[in-house]
Short mmCIF file of C-alpha atoms in Angstrom, two decimals:
data_model
loop_
_atom_site.label_atom_id
_atom_site.label_comp_id
_atom_site.label_asym_id
_atom_site.label_seq_id
_atom_site.Cartn_x
_atom_site.Cartn_y
_atom_site.Cartn_z
CA MET A 253 -107.57 -11.59 -103.39
CA SER A 254 -108.17 -14.66 -105.55
CA ALA A 255 -110.66 -14.72 -108.40
CA ALA A 256 -112.69 -17.33 -106.51
CA ALA A 257 -112.98 -15.09 -103.46
CA MET A 258 -114.14 -12.21 -105.64
CA ASN A 259 -116.95 -14.40 -107.02
CA VAL A 260 -118.22 -15.51 -103.62
CA GLU A 261 -121.09 -13.38 -102.35
CA MET A 262 -122.66 -13.05 -98.93
CA ARG A 263 -125.73 -14.93 -100.16
CA HIS A 264 -123.51 -17.94 -100.87
CA LEU A 265 -122.07 -17.92 -97.37
CA ARG A 266 -125.50 -17.30 -95.82
CA ALA A 267 -127.01 -20.21 -97.74
CA PHE A 268 -124.22 -22.61 -96.81
CA THR A 269 -124.14 -21.70 -93.10
CA SER A 270 -127.91 -21.93 -92.84
CA VAL A 271 -127.93 -25.42 -94.35
CA ALA A 272 -125.06 -26.43 -92.06
CA THR A 273 -126.77 -25.00 -88.97
CA HIS A 274 -130.14 -26.66 -89.63
CA ARG A 275 -128.61 -29.77 -91.22
CA SER A 276 -131.50 -29.53 -93.64
CA PHE A 277 -132.09 -27.81 -96.99
CA THR A 278 -135.81 -27.67 -96.21
CA MET A 279 -135.41 -25.81 -92.92
CA ALA A 280 -132.73 -23.53 -94.34
CA SER A 281 -134.94 -22.58 -97.29
CA ARG A 282 -137.69 -21.62 -94.85
CA GLU A 283 -135.30 -19.50 -92.81
CA LEU A 284 -133.94 -17.69 -95.86
CA MET A 285 -137.39 -17.47 -97.48
CA ILE A 286 -136.25 -18.90 -100.81
CA THR A 287 -137.27 -22.07 -102.60
CA GLN A 288 -135.36 -25.24 -101.91
CA PRO A 289 -134.16 -25.58 -105.55
CA ALA A 290 -132.84 -22.01 -105.42
CA LEU A 291 -131.04 -22.75 -102.17
CA THR A 292 -129.52 -25.92 -103.62
CA ARG A 293 -128.29 -24.00 -106.66
CA THR A 294 -126.75 -21.32 -104.46
CA VAL A 295 -124.79 -23.87 -102.43
CA GLN A 296 -123.70 -25.64 -105.61
CA GLN A 297 -122.53 -22.31 -107.03
CA LEU A 298 -120.36 -21.83 -103.95
CA GLU A 299 -118.88 -25.31 -104.35
CA THR A 300 -118.22 -24.64 -108.04
CA VAL A 301 -116.44 -21.36 -107.34
CA LEU A 302 -114.33 -22.91 -104.59
CA GLN A 303 -113.84 -26.14 -106.59
CA VAL A 304 -114.50 -28.26 -103.50
CA ARG A 305 -117.40 -30.30 -102.15
CA LEU A 306 -118.70 -28.80 -98.91
CA ILE A 307 -121.74 -31.01 -98.31
CA ALA A 308 -121.84 -34.78 -98.61
CA ARG A 309 -124.32 -35.87 -101.24
CA ASN A 310 -127.44 -37.88 -100.33
CA ALA A 311 -126.80 -37.68 -96.57
CA ARG A 312 -129.89 -37.36 -94.34
CA PRO A 313 -129.64 -35.28 -92.24
CA VAL A 314 -127.14 -33.05 -94.01
CA GLU A 315 -123.50 -33.87 -93.30
CA LEU A 316 -120.53 -31.65 -94.07
CA THR A 317 -117.33 -32.92 -95.65
CA ASP A 318 -114.06 -32.33 -93.81
CA VAL A 319 -113.45 -29.34 -96.08
CA GLY A 320 -117.00 -28.17 -95.40
CA ARG A 321 -116.50 -28.22 -91.63
CA ARG A 322 -113.30 -26.19 -91.91
CA PHE A 323 -114.93 -23.75 -94.31
CA LEU A 324 -117.97 -23.37 -92.04
CA GLU A 325 -115.83 -21.98 -89.22
CA ARG A 326 -114.35 -19.36 -91.53
CA ALA A 327 -117.67 -18.55 -93.20
CA ARG A 328 -119.25 -17.92 -89.81
CA ARG A 329 -116.44 -15.54 -88.87
CA VAL A 330 -116.86 -13.61 -92.11
CA LEU A 331 -120.62 -13.38 -91.63
CA ALA A 332 -120.16 -12.38 -88.00
CA GLU A 333 -117.95 -9.46 -88.98
CA PHE A 334 -120.39 -8.45 -91.71
CA ASP A 335 -123.37 -8.66 -89.35
CA ARG A 336 -121.53 -6.66 -86.70
CA ALA A 337 -120.80 -3.97 -89.25
CA MET A 338 -124.45 -3.88 -90.31
CA ALA A 339 -125.68 -3.90 -86.72
CA ALA A 340 -123.40 -0.98 -85.89
CA THR A 341 -125.55 1.19 -88.15
CA SER A 342 -128.63 0.43 -86.05
CA ASP A 343 -129.62 1.28 -82.50
CA GLU A 344 -131.09 -2.21 -82.03
CA ARG A 345 -128.47 -4.07 -80.00
CA GLU A 346 -130.66 -6.33 -77.92
CA LEU A 347 -131.86 -9.87 -78.51
CA ARG A 348 -134.84 -11.08 -76.48
CA LEU A 349 -134.76 -14.75 -75.51
CA GLY A 350 -138.00 -16.27 -74.22
CA PHE A 351 -138.51 -19.41 -72.16
CA HIS A 352 -141.36 -21.01 -70.24
CA TRP A 353 -139.61 -22.88 -67.43
CA VAL A 354 -135.95 -23.22 -66.44
CA LEU A 355 -133.44 -22.49 -69.18
CA PRO A 356 -131.19 -25.47 -70.01
CA HIS A 357 -127.94 -25.36 -68.07
CA PRO A 358 -125.09 -24.91 -68.98
CA TRP A 359 -126.17 -24.35 -72.59
CA ALA A 360 -127.92 -21.01 -71.94
CA GLN A 361 -124.92 -19.49 -70.16
CA LEU A 362 -122.50 -20.68 -72.85
CA ALA A 363 -124.66 -19.46 -75.72
CA ILE A 364 -125.41 -16.04 -74.23
CA GLU A 365 -121.80 -15.39 -73.25
CA ARG A 366 -120.53 -16.40 -76.68
CA PHE A 367 -123.12 -14.28 -78.48
CA GLU A 368 -122.53 -11.18 -76.36
CA GLN A 369 -118.76 -11.42 -76.75
CA ALA A 370 -119.05 -11.81 -80.53
CA THR A 371 -121.56 -9.03 -81.13
CA ALA A 372 -121.32 -6.61 -78.19
CA ALA A 373 -125.12 -6.95 -78.07
CA THR A 374 -127.14 -7.86 -74.98
CA VAL A 375 -129.43 -10.83 -74.42
CA THR A 376 -132.54 -10.10 -72.37
CA VAL A 377 -134.11 -13.23 -70.90
CA SER A 378 -137.88 -13.24 -70.47
CA ARG A 379 -140.12 -15.87 -68.88
CA CYS A 380 -143.20 -16.18 -71.08
CA ALA A 381 -146.62 -17.52 -70.14
CA ASP A 382 -147.32 -18.20 -73.82
CA LEU A 383 -144.18 -18.66 -75.92
CA VAL A 384 -145.94 -18.80 -79.27
CA CYS A 385 -148.14 -15.77 -78.58
CA ASP A 386 -145.23 -13.67 -77.33
CA LEU A 387 -143.11 -14.70 -80.30
CA GLY A 388 -145.86 -13.90 -82.77
CA ALA A 389 -146.51 -10.53 -81.13
CA GLY A 390 -142.83 -9.59 -81.30
CA GLU A 391 -142.40 -9.55 -77.53
CA VAL A 392 -139.40 -11.87 -77.91
CA ASP A 393 -137.13 -12.69 -80.85
CA VAL A 394 -136.48 -16.38 -80.21
CA VAL A 395 -137.71 -18.94 -77.67
CA VAL A 396 -136.42 -22.13 -76.09
CA LEU A 397 -138.86 -25.03 -76.31
CA ARG A 398 -138.54 -28.58 -75.02
CA GLY A 399 -140.39 -31.26 -76.94
CA ALA A 400 -140.96 -32.14 -80.59
CA ARG A 401 -144.34 -30.54 -81.26
CA ALA A 402 -144.75 -28.85 -84.64
CA LEU A 403 -145.75 -25.19 -84.53
CA PRO A 404 -146.94 -23.70 -87.87
CA GLY A 405 -145.34 -20.45 -88.95
CA LEU A 406 -142.21 -20.98 -86.86
CA THR A 407 -138.76 -22.28 -87.73
CA ALA A 408 -137.12 -24.70 -85.32
CA VAL A 409 -133.40 -25.28 -84.78
CA HIS A 410 -132.60 -28.49 -82.91
CA LEU A 411 -129.96 -27.97 -80.22
CA PHE A 412 -129.59 -31.26 -78.38
CA ASP A 413 -131.51 -34.07 -76.64
CA GLU A 414 -131.73 -34.39 -72.87
CA ASP A 415 -132.19 -37.42 -70.65
CA ARG A 416 -135.22 -37.50 -68.38
CA VAL A 417 -135.14 -37.74 -64.60
CA ALA A 418 -137.99 -39.01 -62.42
CA ALA A 419 -139.53 -36.59 -59.91
CA VAL A 420 -141.41 -37.98 -56.92
CA SER A 421 -142.55 -36.68 -53.57
CA ALA A 422 -139.82 -36.79 -50.92
CA ARG A 423 -142.26 -38.63 -48.68
CA SER A 424 -143.02 -41.31 -51.28
CA PRO A 425 -141.41 -44.78 -50.88
CA LEU A 426 -140.01 -44.22 -54.38
CA ALA A 427 -137.75 -41.47 -53.03
CA ALA A 428 -135.43 -44.11 -51.53
CA ARG A 429 -134.86 -45.83 -54.87
CA GLN A 430 -131.50 -45.65 -56.65
CA GLU A 431 -133.21 -45.56 -60.03
CA LEU A 432 -136.63 -46.02 -61.60
CA HIS A 433 -137.72 -47.45 -64.93
CA TRP A 434 -139.82 -45.39 -67.33
CA ASP A 435 -142.55 -48.04 -67.36
CA GLU A 436 -142.82 -47.88 -63.56
CA LEU A 437 -143.87 -44.25 -63.77
CA GLY A 438 -146.67 -45.27 -66.10
CA GLU A 439 -148.14 -47.43 -63.34
CA ARG A 440 -148.77 -44.37 -61.14
CA PRO A 441 -150.74 -41.13 -61.44
CA LEU A 442 -148.82 -38.78 -63.72
CA VAL A 443 -148.59 -35.01 -63.18
CA VAL A 444 -148.67 -33.29 -66.58
CA ASN A 445 -148.04 -29.65 -67.42
CA THR A 446 -150.50 -29.31 -70.32
CA VAL A 447 -149.06 -26.04 -71.63
CA TYR A 448 -145.35 -26.62 -72.29
CA GLY A 449 -144.56 -29.74 -70.30
CA SER A 450 -142.12 -32.17 -71.93
CA THR A 451 -143.72 -35.36 -70.58
CA GLN A 452 -147.06 -36.53 -71.92
CA PRO A 453 -148.93 -39.87 -71.40
CA GLU A 454 -148.80 -40.81 -75.10
CA GLN A 455 -145.01 -41.15 -74.81
CA TRP A 456 -145.51 -44.50 -73.07
CA ALA A 457 -146.28 -47.71 -74.95
CA PRO A 458 -150.05 -48.38 -74.78
CA ARG A 459 -149.82 -51.19 -72.24
CA HIS A 460 -147.71 -49.06 -69.86
CA ARG A 461 -149.53 -45.77 -70.38
CA PRO A 462 -150.61 -43.91 -67.21
CA GLN A 463 -154.31 -44.34 -66.51
CA ARG A 464 -154.69 -41.35 -64.20
CA ILE A 465 -153.51 -37.88 -65.23
CA VAL A 466 -153.23 -34.90 -62.88
CA THR A 467 -153.02 -31.72 -64.95
CA CYS A 468 -151.61 -28.25 -64.33
CA SER A 469 -150.63 -25.29 -66.48
CA ASN A 470 -147.19 -24.23 -65.28
CA PHE A 471 -143.99 -25.57 -63.74
CA ASP A 472 -144.58 -24.17 -60.25
CA GLU A 473 -147.95 -25.92 -60.03
CA TRP A 474 -146.35 -29.09 -61.34
CA LEU A 475 -143.72 -29.04 -58.57
CA GLU A 476 -146.33 -28.54 -55.86
CA LEU A 477 -148.49 -31.41 -57.13
CA VAL A 478 -145.49 -33.75 -57.16
CA ARG A 479 -144.45 -32.55 -53.69
CA ALA A 480 -147.93 -33.29 -52.36
CA ASP A 481 -147.66 -36.82 -53.82
CA HIS A 482 -150.63 -36.34 -56.12
CA GLY A 483 -148.58 -38.06 -58.79
CA VAL A 484 -145.13 -38.60 -60.25
CA GLY A 485 -143.45 -36.87 -63.14
CA ALA A 486 -140.32 -36.57 -65.23
CA VAL A 487 -138.14 -33.58 -66.05
CA PRO A 488 -135.19 -32.99 -68.40
CA ALA A 489 -131.84 -33.57 -66.71
CA SER A 490 -130.80 -29.91 -66.98
CA VAL A 491 -133.84 -28.95 -64.89
CA ALA A 492 -132.98 -31.45 -62.14
CA ARG A 493 -130.70 -29.15 -60.16
CA PRO A 494 -129.76 -29.41 -56.49
CA GLY A 495 -132.41 -27.74 -54.36
CA LEU A 496 -135.01 -27.69 -57.15
CA HIS A 497 -137.65 -28.21 -54.45
CA PRO A 498 -137.07 -29.49 -50.89
CA GLY A 499 -140.15 -31.70 -51.10
CA VAL A 500 -139.30 -33.31 -54.45
CA ALA A 501 -136.82 -36.16 -54.90
CA LEU A 502 -135.05 -36.59 -58.24
CA ILE A 503 -134.25 -40.16 -59.28
CA PRO A 504 -132.26 -41.39 -62.31
CA LEU A 505 -134.66 -42.79 -64.90
CA VAL A 506 -133.96 -45.83 -67.09
CA GLY A 507 -135.59 -46.51 -70.45
CA ALA A 508 -137.10 -43.05 -70.92
CA PRO A 509 -137.25 -41.30 -74.30
CA SER A 510 -135.02 -38.25 -74.56
CA VAL A 511 -136.32 -34.68 -74.67
CA PRO A 512 -135.45 -32.59 -77.75
CA VAL A 513 -134.48 -28.99 -76.98
CA ARG A 514 -135.06 -26.49 -79.78
CA LEU A 515 -134.97 -22.78 -80.58
CA LEU A 516 -138.00 -21.36 -82.38
CA TYR A 517 -138.35 -18.08 -84.23
CA ARG A 518 -140.64 -16.48 -86.79
CA LEU A 519 -140.07 -17.43 -90.41
CA HIS A 520 -139.80 -13.83 -91.55
CA GLN A 521 -137.30 -12.75 -88.90
CA PRO A 522 -133.82 -14.23 -89.58
CA ASP A 523 -132.08 -10.85 -89.14
CA PRO A 524 -128.29 -10.56 -88.63
CA LEU A 525 -128.45 -10.39 -84.84
CA LEU A 526 -130.71 -13.44 -84.64
CA ARG A 527 -128.49 -15.36 -87.04
CA ARG A 528 -125.52 -14.66 -84.81
CA PHE A 529 -127.42 -15.94 -81.80
CA LEU A 530 -128.40 -19.12 -83.66
CA ASP A 531 -124.75 -19.72 -84.51
CA ALA A 532 -123.69 -19.19 -80.90
CA ALA A 533 -126.54 -21.41 -79.66
CA VAL A 534 -125.68 -24.32 -81.95
CA SER A 535 -121.98 -24.00 -81.17
CA ALA A 536 -122.67 -24.03 -77.41
CA ALA A 537 -124.98 -27.03 -77.81
CA HIS A 538 -122.20 -29.03 -79.45
CA GLU A 539 -119.77 -28.23 -76.65
CA GLN A 540 -121.82 -28.56 -73.47
CA PRO A 541 -121.48 -31.70 -71.35
CA ALA A 542 -124.60 -33.80 -70.91
CA PRO A 543 -126.12 -33.35 -67.42
CA THR A 544 -127.61 -36.17 -65.41
CA VAL A 545 -128.56 -36.70 -61.77
CA MET A 546 -127.26 -38.85 -58.94
CA PRO A 547 -129.75 -40.58 -56.59
CA SER A 548 -129.19 -37.92 -53.94
CA GLY A 549 -130.35 -35.25 -56.38
CA ARG A 550 -126.83 -33.84 -56.81
CA SER A 551 -126.16 -32.99 -60.43
CA TYR A 552 -123.01 -34.03 -62.15
CA GLN A 553 -121.67 -34.00 -65.71
CA ARG A 554 -121.80 -37.28 -67.53
CA ALA A 555 -118.56 -38.19 -69.34
#
C-alpha cells in the first residue's frame, strides 16, 4: 500500500463523492452536515495527498476533471464495500422510497435493481399522500419529487429533466392533432394538481397564461377531469405510458419547459444505505434513455 493511500481517510472519499454527486459544495456540505469551508479543505486535502486535481476550479456547477471522473468510480466502489460491511452489522436492510404519482420509468427500475444488487438490501416502494410529512415522520427514507419547488429542511439531488406531453380528452378535437404548442394549452382551461402536480399556470408567459384553472388534489382526480374534458393538462414524458387512461389522449408538446426530477431526503439522514441508493439513483439517471410520446400515445425512446 502506498503512503498516499494510507493517508486517505473515508471522510475524504465521502466528501469528494458527495460533491461529485450533488455537483455542488453547498448541497454536499448540507448532506454531510459540515461547513462549506471545511468540506472544501477536505477535498483539497485529498487532492494534495493524491497529487492530482479532481475537481475543475471555478466551474459552476461543479465539474470533475478526467482524473476526477476515473477516481469517482473507484471511490464509490470503496465506499460501497465499506457501507456494506457496516450495514452487515445492523438488522436494517430496507430502504423506503416514497412517491406521489407514477415513478419515472425506466429510471426507477434501473436504480432499484442496481442498488439491490450492490447492497443485498431491499427497496420498499410506498405511494404517499403527503411526501414531506411522511419523510419528516420517518415513514420513508427518500422521496421522488417532480418540479423545482424548494422545501426547507430537505436536501435535493437532481436526477434529470423530462419533456412534457399534452393530455387532452379523447373526445376533444385536439386529440386528432399530431402535436400541440405549449402556448396553445394556455388558451384553454387547465387542470392542475395543486398538491404535487408538475404543471402550474405561472409556468406560462403572462400573455399566454391560462385564465381558467380547474383544481384537484391527486393524479387520479386529474386524469378524470381531463377525460371529462373539463380542461387540458401536461404530464412528464415518463408518465405518458400506453394505456395511461382510455379516455385521455397524449400529444407531443412543443415549446414546453422541462420538468426537473429530484430525490429529497432529510438533512440529518445521509446514512450508508441511503448514500448507496443516491449513488445508484444518479448513476441510473445518467444512463437512462429519454422517453417521449408518439401521437398515437405509444411511448418510444428518443435517440
